[in-house]
XYZ file of C-alpha atoms in Angstrom:
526
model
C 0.000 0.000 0.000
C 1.528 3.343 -0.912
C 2.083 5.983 1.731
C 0.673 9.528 1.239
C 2.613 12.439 1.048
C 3.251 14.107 4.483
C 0.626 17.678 4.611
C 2.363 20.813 3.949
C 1.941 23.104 6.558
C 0.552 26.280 5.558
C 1.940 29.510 5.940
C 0.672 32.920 6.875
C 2.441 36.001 6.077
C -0.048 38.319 6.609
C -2.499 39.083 9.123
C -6.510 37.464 7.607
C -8.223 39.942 5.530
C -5.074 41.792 3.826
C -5.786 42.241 -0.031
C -3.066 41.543 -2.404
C -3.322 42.156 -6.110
C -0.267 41.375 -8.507
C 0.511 40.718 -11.519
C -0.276 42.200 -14.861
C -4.033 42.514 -13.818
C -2.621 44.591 -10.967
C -0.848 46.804 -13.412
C -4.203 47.260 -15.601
C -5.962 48.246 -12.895
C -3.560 51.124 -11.919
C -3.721 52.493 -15.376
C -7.545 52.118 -15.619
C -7.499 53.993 -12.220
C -5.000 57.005 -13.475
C -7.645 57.592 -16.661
C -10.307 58.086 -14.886
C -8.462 60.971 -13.152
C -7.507 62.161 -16.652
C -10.865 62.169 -17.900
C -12.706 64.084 -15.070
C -9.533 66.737 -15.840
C -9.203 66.967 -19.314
C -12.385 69.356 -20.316
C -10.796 71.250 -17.897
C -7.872 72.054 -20.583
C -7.295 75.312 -22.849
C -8.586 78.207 -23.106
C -12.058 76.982 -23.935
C -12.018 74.776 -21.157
C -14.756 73.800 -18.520
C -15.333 74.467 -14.911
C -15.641 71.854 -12.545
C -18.204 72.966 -9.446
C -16.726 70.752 -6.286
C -19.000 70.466 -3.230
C -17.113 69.351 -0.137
C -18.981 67.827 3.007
C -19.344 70.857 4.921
C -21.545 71.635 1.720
C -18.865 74.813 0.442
C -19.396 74.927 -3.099
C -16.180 75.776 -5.070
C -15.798 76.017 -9.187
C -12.325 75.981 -10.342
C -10.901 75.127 -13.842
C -7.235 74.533 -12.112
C -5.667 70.918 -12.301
C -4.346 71.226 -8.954
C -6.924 72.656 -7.659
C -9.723 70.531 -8.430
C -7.100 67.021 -7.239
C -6.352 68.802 -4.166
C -10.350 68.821 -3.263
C -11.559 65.732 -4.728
C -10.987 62.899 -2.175
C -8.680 60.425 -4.350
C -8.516 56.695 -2.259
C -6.805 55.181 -4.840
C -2.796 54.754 -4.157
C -1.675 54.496 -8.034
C -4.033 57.491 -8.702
C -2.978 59.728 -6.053
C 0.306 59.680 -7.801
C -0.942 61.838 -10.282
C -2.601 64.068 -7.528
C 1.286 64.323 -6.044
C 2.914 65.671 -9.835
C -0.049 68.139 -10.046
C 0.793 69.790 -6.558
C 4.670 69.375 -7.327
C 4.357 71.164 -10.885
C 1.849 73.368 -9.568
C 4.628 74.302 -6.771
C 7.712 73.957 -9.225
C 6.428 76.235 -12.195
C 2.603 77.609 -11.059
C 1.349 76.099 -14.366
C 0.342 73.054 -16.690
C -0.598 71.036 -14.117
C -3.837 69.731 -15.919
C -1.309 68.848 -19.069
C 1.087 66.971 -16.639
C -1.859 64.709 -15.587
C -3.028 64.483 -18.748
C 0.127 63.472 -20.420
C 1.100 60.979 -17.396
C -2.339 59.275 -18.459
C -1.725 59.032 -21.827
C 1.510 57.423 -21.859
C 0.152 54.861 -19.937
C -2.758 54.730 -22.383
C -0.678 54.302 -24.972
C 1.499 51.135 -23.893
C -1.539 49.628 -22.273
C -1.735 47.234 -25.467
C 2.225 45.899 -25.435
C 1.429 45.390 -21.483
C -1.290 43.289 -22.193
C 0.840 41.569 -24.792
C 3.665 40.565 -22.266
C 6.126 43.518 -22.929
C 7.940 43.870 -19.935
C 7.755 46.952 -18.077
C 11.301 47.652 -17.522
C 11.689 47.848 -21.942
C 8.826 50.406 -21.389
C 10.428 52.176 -18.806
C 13.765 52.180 -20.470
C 11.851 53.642 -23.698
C 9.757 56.734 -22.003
C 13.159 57.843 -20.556
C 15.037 58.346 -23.550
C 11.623 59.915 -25.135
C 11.965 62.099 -22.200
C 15.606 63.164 -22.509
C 14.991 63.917 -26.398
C 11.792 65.946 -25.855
C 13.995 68.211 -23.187
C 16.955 68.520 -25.990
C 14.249 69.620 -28.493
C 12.802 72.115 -26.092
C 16.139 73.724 -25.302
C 16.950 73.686 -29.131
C 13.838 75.357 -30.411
C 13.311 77.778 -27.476
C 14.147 81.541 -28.181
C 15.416 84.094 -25.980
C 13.589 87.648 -25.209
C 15.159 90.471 -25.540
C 15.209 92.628 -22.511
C 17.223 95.551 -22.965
C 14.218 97.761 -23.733
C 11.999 97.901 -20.642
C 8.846 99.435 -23.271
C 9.230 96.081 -25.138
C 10.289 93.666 -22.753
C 6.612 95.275 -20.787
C 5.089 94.615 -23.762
C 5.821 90.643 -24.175
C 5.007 89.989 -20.342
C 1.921 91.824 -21.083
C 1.302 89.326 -24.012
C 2.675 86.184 -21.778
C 0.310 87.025 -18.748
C -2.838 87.713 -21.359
C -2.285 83.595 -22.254
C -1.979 82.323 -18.930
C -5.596 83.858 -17.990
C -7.312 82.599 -21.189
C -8.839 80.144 -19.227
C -9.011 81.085 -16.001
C -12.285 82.798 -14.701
C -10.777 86.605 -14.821
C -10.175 86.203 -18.538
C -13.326 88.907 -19.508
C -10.972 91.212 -17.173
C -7.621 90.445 -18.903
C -6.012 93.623 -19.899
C -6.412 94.780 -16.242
C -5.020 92.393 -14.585
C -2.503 91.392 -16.918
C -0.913 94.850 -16.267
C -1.385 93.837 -12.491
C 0.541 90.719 -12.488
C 3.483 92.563 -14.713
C 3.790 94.974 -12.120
C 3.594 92.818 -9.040
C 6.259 90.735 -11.118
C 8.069 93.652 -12.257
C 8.462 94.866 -8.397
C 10.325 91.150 -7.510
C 14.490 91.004 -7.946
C 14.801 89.463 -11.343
C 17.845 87.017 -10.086
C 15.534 85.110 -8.093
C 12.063 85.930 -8.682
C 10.310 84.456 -5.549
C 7.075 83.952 -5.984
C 6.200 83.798 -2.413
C 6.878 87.332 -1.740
C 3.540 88.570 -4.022
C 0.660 88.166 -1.504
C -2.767 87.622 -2.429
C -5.781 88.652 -0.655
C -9.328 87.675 -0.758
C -11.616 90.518 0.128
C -15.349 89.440 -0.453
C -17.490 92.170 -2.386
C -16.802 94.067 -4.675
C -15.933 93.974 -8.679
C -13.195 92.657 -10.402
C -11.810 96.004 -11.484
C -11.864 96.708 -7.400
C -8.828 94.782 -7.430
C -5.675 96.889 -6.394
C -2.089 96.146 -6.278
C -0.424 97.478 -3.180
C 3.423 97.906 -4.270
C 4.545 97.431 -1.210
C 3.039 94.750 1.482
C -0.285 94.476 2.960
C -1.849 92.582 5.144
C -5.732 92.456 7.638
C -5.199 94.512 10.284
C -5.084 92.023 13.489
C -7.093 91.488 16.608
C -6.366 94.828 18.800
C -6.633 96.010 23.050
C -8.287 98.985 23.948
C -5.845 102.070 22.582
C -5.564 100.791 19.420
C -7.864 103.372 18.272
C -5.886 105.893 19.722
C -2.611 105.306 17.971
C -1.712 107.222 14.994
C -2.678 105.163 11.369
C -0.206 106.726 8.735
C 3.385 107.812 8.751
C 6.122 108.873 6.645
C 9.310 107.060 6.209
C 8.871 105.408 9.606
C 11.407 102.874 11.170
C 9.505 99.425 11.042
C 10.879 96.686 14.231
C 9.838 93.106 13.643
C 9.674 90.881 16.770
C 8.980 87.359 17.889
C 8.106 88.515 21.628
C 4.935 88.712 23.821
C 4.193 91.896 24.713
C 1.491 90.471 27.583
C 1.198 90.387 31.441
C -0.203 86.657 31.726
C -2.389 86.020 34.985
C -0.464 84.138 37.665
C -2.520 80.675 37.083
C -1.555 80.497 33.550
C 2.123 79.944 34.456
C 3.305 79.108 37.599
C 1.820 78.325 41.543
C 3.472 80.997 43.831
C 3.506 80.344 47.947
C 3.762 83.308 49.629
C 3.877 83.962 53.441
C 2.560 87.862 53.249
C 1.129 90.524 51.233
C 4.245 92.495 50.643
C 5.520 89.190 48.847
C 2.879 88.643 46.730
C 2.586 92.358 45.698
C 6.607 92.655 45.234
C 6.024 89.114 42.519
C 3.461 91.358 40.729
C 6.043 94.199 40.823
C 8.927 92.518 38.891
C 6.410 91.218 36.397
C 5.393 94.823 35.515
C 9.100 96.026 35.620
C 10.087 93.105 33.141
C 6.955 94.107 30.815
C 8.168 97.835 31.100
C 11.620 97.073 30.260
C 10.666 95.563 27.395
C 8.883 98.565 26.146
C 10.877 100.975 26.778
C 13.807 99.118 25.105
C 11.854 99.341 22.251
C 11.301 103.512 22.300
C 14.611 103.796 22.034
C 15.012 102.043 19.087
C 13.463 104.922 17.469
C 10.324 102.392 15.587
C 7.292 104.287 14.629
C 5.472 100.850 13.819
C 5.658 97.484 15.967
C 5.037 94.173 14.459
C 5.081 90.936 16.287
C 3.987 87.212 15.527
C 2.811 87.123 19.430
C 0.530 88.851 21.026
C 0.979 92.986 22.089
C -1.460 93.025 25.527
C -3.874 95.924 26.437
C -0.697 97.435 28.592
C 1.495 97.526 25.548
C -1.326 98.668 23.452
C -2.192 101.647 25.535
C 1.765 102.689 26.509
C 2.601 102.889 22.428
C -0.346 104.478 21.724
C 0.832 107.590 24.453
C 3.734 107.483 22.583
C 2.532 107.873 19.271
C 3.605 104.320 17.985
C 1.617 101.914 15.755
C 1.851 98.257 16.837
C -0.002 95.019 15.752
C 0.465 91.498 17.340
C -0.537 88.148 16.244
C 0.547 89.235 12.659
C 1.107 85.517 10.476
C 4.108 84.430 9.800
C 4.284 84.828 6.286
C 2.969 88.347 6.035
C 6.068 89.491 8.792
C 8.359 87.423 6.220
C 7.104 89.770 3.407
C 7.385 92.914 5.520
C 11.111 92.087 6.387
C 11.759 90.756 2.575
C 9.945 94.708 1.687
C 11.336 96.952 4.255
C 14.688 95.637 5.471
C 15.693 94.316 8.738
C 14.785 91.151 10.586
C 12.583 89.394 13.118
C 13.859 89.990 16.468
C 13.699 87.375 19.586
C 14.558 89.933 22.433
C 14.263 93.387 23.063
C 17.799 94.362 23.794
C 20.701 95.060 21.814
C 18.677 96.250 18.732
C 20.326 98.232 16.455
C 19.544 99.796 13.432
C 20.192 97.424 10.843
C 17.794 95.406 12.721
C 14.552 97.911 11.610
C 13.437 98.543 7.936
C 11.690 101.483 6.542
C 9.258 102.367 4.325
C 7.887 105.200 2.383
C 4.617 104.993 4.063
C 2.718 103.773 5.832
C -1.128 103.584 6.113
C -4.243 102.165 7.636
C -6.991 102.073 5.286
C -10.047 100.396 4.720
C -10.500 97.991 1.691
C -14.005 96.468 1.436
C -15.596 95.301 4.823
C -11.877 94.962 5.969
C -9.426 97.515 7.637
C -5.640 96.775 6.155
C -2.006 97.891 7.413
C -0.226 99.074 4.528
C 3.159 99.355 3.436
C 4.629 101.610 0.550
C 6.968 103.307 -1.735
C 9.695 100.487 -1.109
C 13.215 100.009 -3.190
C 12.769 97.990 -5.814
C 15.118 95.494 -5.807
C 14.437 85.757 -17.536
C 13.307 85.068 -19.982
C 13.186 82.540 -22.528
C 10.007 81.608 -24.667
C 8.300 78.666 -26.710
C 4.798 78.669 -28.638
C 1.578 76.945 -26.496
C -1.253 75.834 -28.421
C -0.102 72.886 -28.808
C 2.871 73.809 -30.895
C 5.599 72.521 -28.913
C 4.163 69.547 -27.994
C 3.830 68.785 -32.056
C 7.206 69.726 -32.586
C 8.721 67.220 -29.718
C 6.045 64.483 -31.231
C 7.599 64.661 -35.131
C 11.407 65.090 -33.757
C 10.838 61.689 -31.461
C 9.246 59.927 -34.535
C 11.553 60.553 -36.770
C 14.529 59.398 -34.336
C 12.026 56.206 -33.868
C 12.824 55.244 -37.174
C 16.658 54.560 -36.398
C 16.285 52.315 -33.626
C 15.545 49.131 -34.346
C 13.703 46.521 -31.866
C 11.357 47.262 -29.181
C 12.209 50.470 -28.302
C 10.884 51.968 -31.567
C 7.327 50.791 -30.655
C 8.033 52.544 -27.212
C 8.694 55.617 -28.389
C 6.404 55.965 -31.536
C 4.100 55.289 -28.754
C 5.373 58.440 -26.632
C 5.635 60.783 -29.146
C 1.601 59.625 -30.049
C 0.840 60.383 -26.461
C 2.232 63.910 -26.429
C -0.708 65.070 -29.198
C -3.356 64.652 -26.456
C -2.655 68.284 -26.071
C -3.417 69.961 -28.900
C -5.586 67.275 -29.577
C -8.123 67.701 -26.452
C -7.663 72.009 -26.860
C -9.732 71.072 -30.563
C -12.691 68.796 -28.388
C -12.707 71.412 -25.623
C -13.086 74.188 -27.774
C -15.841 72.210 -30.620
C -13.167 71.403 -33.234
C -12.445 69.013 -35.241
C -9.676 67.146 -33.470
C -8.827 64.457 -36.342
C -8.737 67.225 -39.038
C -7.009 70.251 -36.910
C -4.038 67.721 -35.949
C -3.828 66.312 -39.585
C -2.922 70.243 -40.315
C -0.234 70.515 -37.674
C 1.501 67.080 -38.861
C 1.403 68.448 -42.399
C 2.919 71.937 -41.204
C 5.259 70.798 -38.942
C 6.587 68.031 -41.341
C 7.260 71.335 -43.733
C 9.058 72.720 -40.856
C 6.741 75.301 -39.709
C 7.346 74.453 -35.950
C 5.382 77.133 -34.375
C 2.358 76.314 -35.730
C -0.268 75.177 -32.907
C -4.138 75.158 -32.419
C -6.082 78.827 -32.779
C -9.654 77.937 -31.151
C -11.066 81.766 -32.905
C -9.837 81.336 -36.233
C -11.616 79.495 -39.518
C -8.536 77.275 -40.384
C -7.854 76.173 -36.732
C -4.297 76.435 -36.628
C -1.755 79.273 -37.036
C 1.777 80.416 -36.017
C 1.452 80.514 -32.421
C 4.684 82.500 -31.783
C 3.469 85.428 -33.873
C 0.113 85.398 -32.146
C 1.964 85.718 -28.801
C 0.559 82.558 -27.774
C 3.515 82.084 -25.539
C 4.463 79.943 -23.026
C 7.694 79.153 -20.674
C 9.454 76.365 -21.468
C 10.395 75.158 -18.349
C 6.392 74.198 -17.956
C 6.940 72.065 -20.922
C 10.104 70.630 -19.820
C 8.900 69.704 -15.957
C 5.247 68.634 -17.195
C 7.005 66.410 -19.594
C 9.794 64.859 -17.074
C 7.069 65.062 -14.292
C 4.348 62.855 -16.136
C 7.199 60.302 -17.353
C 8.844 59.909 -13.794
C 4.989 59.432 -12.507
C 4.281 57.038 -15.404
C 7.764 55.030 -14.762
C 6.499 54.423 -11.488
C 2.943 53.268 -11.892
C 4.868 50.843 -14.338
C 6.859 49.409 -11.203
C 4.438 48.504 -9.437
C 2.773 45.030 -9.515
C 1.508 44.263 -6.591
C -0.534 46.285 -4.103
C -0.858 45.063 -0.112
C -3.685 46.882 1.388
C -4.346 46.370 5.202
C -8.275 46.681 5.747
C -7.523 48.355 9.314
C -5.816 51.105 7.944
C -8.669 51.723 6.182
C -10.588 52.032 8.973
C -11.810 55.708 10.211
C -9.851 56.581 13.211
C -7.684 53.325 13.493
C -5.620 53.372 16.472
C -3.767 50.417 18.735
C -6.051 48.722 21.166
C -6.297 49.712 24.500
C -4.366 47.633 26.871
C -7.367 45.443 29.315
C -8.465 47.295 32.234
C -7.416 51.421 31.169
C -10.554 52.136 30.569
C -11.024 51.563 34.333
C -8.044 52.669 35.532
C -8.868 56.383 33.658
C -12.342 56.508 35.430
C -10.967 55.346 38.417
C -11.593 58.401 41.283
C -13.770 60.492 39.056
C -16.624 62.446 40.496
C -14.934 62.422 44.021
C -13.057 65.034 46.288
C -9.823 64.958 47.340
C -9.811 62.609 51.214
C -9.612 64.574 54.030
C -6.761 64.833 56.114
């Protein structure tokens, strides 16, 4: 009689309930998931594109054509898709624009190879493929792009003028774009042109009101903060005043708040109260003879304080955010101070003026008159991306094996651009794009999508439909890095419990008891 085989013993890696998914079905499904994000964005695209009207669950109702934007408030679950939610925020951070394209374009490439995965192509050949695409659409770029002329300011104005005109085509301001077009050129105009940063132009939202009530302060401005009694008396405008910035409370704090003091008589108790006031008044007097007409800190600036500037004919405002006392110190000079001693005078700034006026419903501190402290273009529309599309194509053709497929299949993938501007804007996409092949083939690489005229496509440079081309370079690098790494992954563990809402570690047996344990009672007698 023959023996049976000895059981195997079976085992458990992971705890009962964990999902795993791998394998080439695994890799389909992260693709399927990454095009549905691309198709809720891409009406969203060009100047004729739609607005997307996001309810959250407080019930605020937001409409927003922005790519960012709209991924930042839709709750994505999804682990492969909120890859593309993490290149939207990153180019949105990087370059403040194209960051429906870069999700679009992510997408597509993976659209595009879907077929050879579901053939057996490995991933790694695909990989391998989209990252010299990616390196020969950035050498294209930097070939083709042409450099601006600044050496007369009229002119150079001019072009920005043109440039900021394209980037609000589709934004909801665009029936307002000559005025603010000249608004963003001069809030531009004011940064230092070696670094530009970004983060020193403030925007704020002041409810009421037209479009054309917009202002731009050149200086810095921000809501006036919460104030003490003798605010009101303090003066609200000066002339070339000497601005100190501090990170200090300017407070008495009642005795509970901080410490339990034991004290055998009254004299005690009343000489503790005594040195708090003298430290308080040290601190402010300190600051007189710095010579500061205005007072800024990031902590609070008590009723005391309030009331001892104001006799003095100082403006001060506490609680003042973070970023805003950044921009004043950026604007006027000088820096945040932790202590009130040793200040000297390279430690204030100065302005030109300043003022308290009221904007709207809101009153606003104001800062004004302040010293003043790039450019390289490509054709949007469309245009570039046509451009890279025929240049990868034809180096397609000299590569023999797999790799041609891979990046016929990339350069295919870059005409959702131009192609979804025609469906957005009513065209016809088939015959607008068979236009751009045949003018771009002829060597007419500006040529891109016009949504107003008859023919549908035109020479996008000379219609100032401009563009920077480090958008195109970081949307394209961004949206093959993010493709890459949806291609890497073929298997997915998901835990159900950290799924859960609120999941936490168990509470040890009997805390719940020990917590409750002399609740409700007095302290025992002695």
């Amino acid at each position: 009689m023959q023996r049976g085989l000895p059981m195997q013993p079976t085992v458990v890696l992971l705890r009962e309930g964990t999902d795993t998914s791998q394998g080439n079905p695994q890799l389909l499904s992260n693709i399927s998931a990454c095009l549905a994000i691309s198709e809720t964005l891409s009406s969203t695209l060009g100047p004729r594109g739609m607005d997307k009207l996001i309810v959250n669950e407080r019930g605020e109702a937001q409409i927003t054509n922005d790519g960012a934007t709209i991924l930042k408030l839709l709750d994505i679950v999804h682990p492969a898709a909120r890859t593309l939610v993490d290149i939207a925020r990153a180019q949105d951070a990087e370059v403040g624009d194209g960051t429906t394209s870069v999700v679009l374009l992510a997408a597509q490439f993976l659209k595009e190879v879907r077929g050879y995965i579901e053939e057996g192509v490995s991933p790694h050949i695909i990989m391998k493929g989209f990252r010299k695409a990616s390196q020969l659409a950035a050498e294209r770029i930097k070939a083709i792009q042409i450099s601006v002329d600044k050496s007369d300011p009229e002119e150079f104005r001019s072009l920005l003028l043109k440039c900021a005109a394209t980037s609000m085509s589709s934004k909801l301001i665009h029936s307002e774009k000559p005025f603010f077009s000249n608004m963003v050129v001069d809030a531009v105009q004011s940064l230092d042109p070696n670094d530009l940063d970004e983060s020193l132009i403030g925007v704020k939202k002041i409810p009421g009101g037209g479009m054309q009530d917009s202002q731009l302060i050149r200086g810095v401005a921000f809501k006036k903060t919460f104030t003490y009694a003798g605010a009101e008396q303090q003066p609200k405008s000066f002339r070339n005043p000497l601005i100190l910035s501090l990170n200090v409370e300017l407070e008495l704090k009642a005795e509970k708040d901080n410490a339990e003091v034991r004290v055998e008589a009254v004299k005690d108790y009343q000489a503790i109260v005594d040195a708090e006031w003298e430290i308080i008044y040290r601190k402010l007097e300190a600051i007189e003879k710095t010579g500061a007409k205005v007072v800024l800190s990031k902590l609070p600036i008590g009723d005391l304080a309030t009331q001892w500037f104001a006799d003095r004919d100082i403006f001060c405002a506490g609680r003042v955010p973070a970023a805003d006392l950044r921009r004043v110190c950026q604007a006027v000079g000088g820096s945040v101070q932790s202590t009130c001693s040793d200040i000297a005078r390279e430690h204030l700034g100065t302005c030109g003026r300043f003022d308290e006026r009221q904007i709207g419903g809101e009153r606003y501190n104001i800062f004004e008159d302040l010293h003043d402290a790039v450019m390289v273009v490509v054709a949007g529309g469309g245009a570039v991306e046509m451009d890279v599309s025929a240049h990868i194509r034809k180096h397609a053709l000299s590569i023999p094996g797999k790799q041609q497929l891979i990046l016929t299949a990339f350069a295919k993938a870059l005409e959702i651009i131009p192609r979804q501007i025609c469906d957005n804007a009513g065209l016809d996409s088939t015959d607008i794009l068979n236009k751009l092949r045949m003018r771009h083939a002829n060597g007419n690489k500006w040529f891109g999508v016009d949504v107003d005229g008859p023919e549908g496509v035109r020479d996008n440079m000379e219609a100032f439909v401009w563009e920077p081309p480090l958008v195109k370079l970081n949307a394209i690098s961004s949206a093959t890095e993010a493709a890459c790494l949806i291609l890497s992954v073929d298997e997915t563990v998901r835990n159900p419990q950290s799924e859960a809402q609120n999941p936490g570690p168990k509470a040890p047996p009997g805390a719940a008891a020990r917590a409750l344990r002399g609740r409700g009672r007095g302290m025992p007698r002695r």
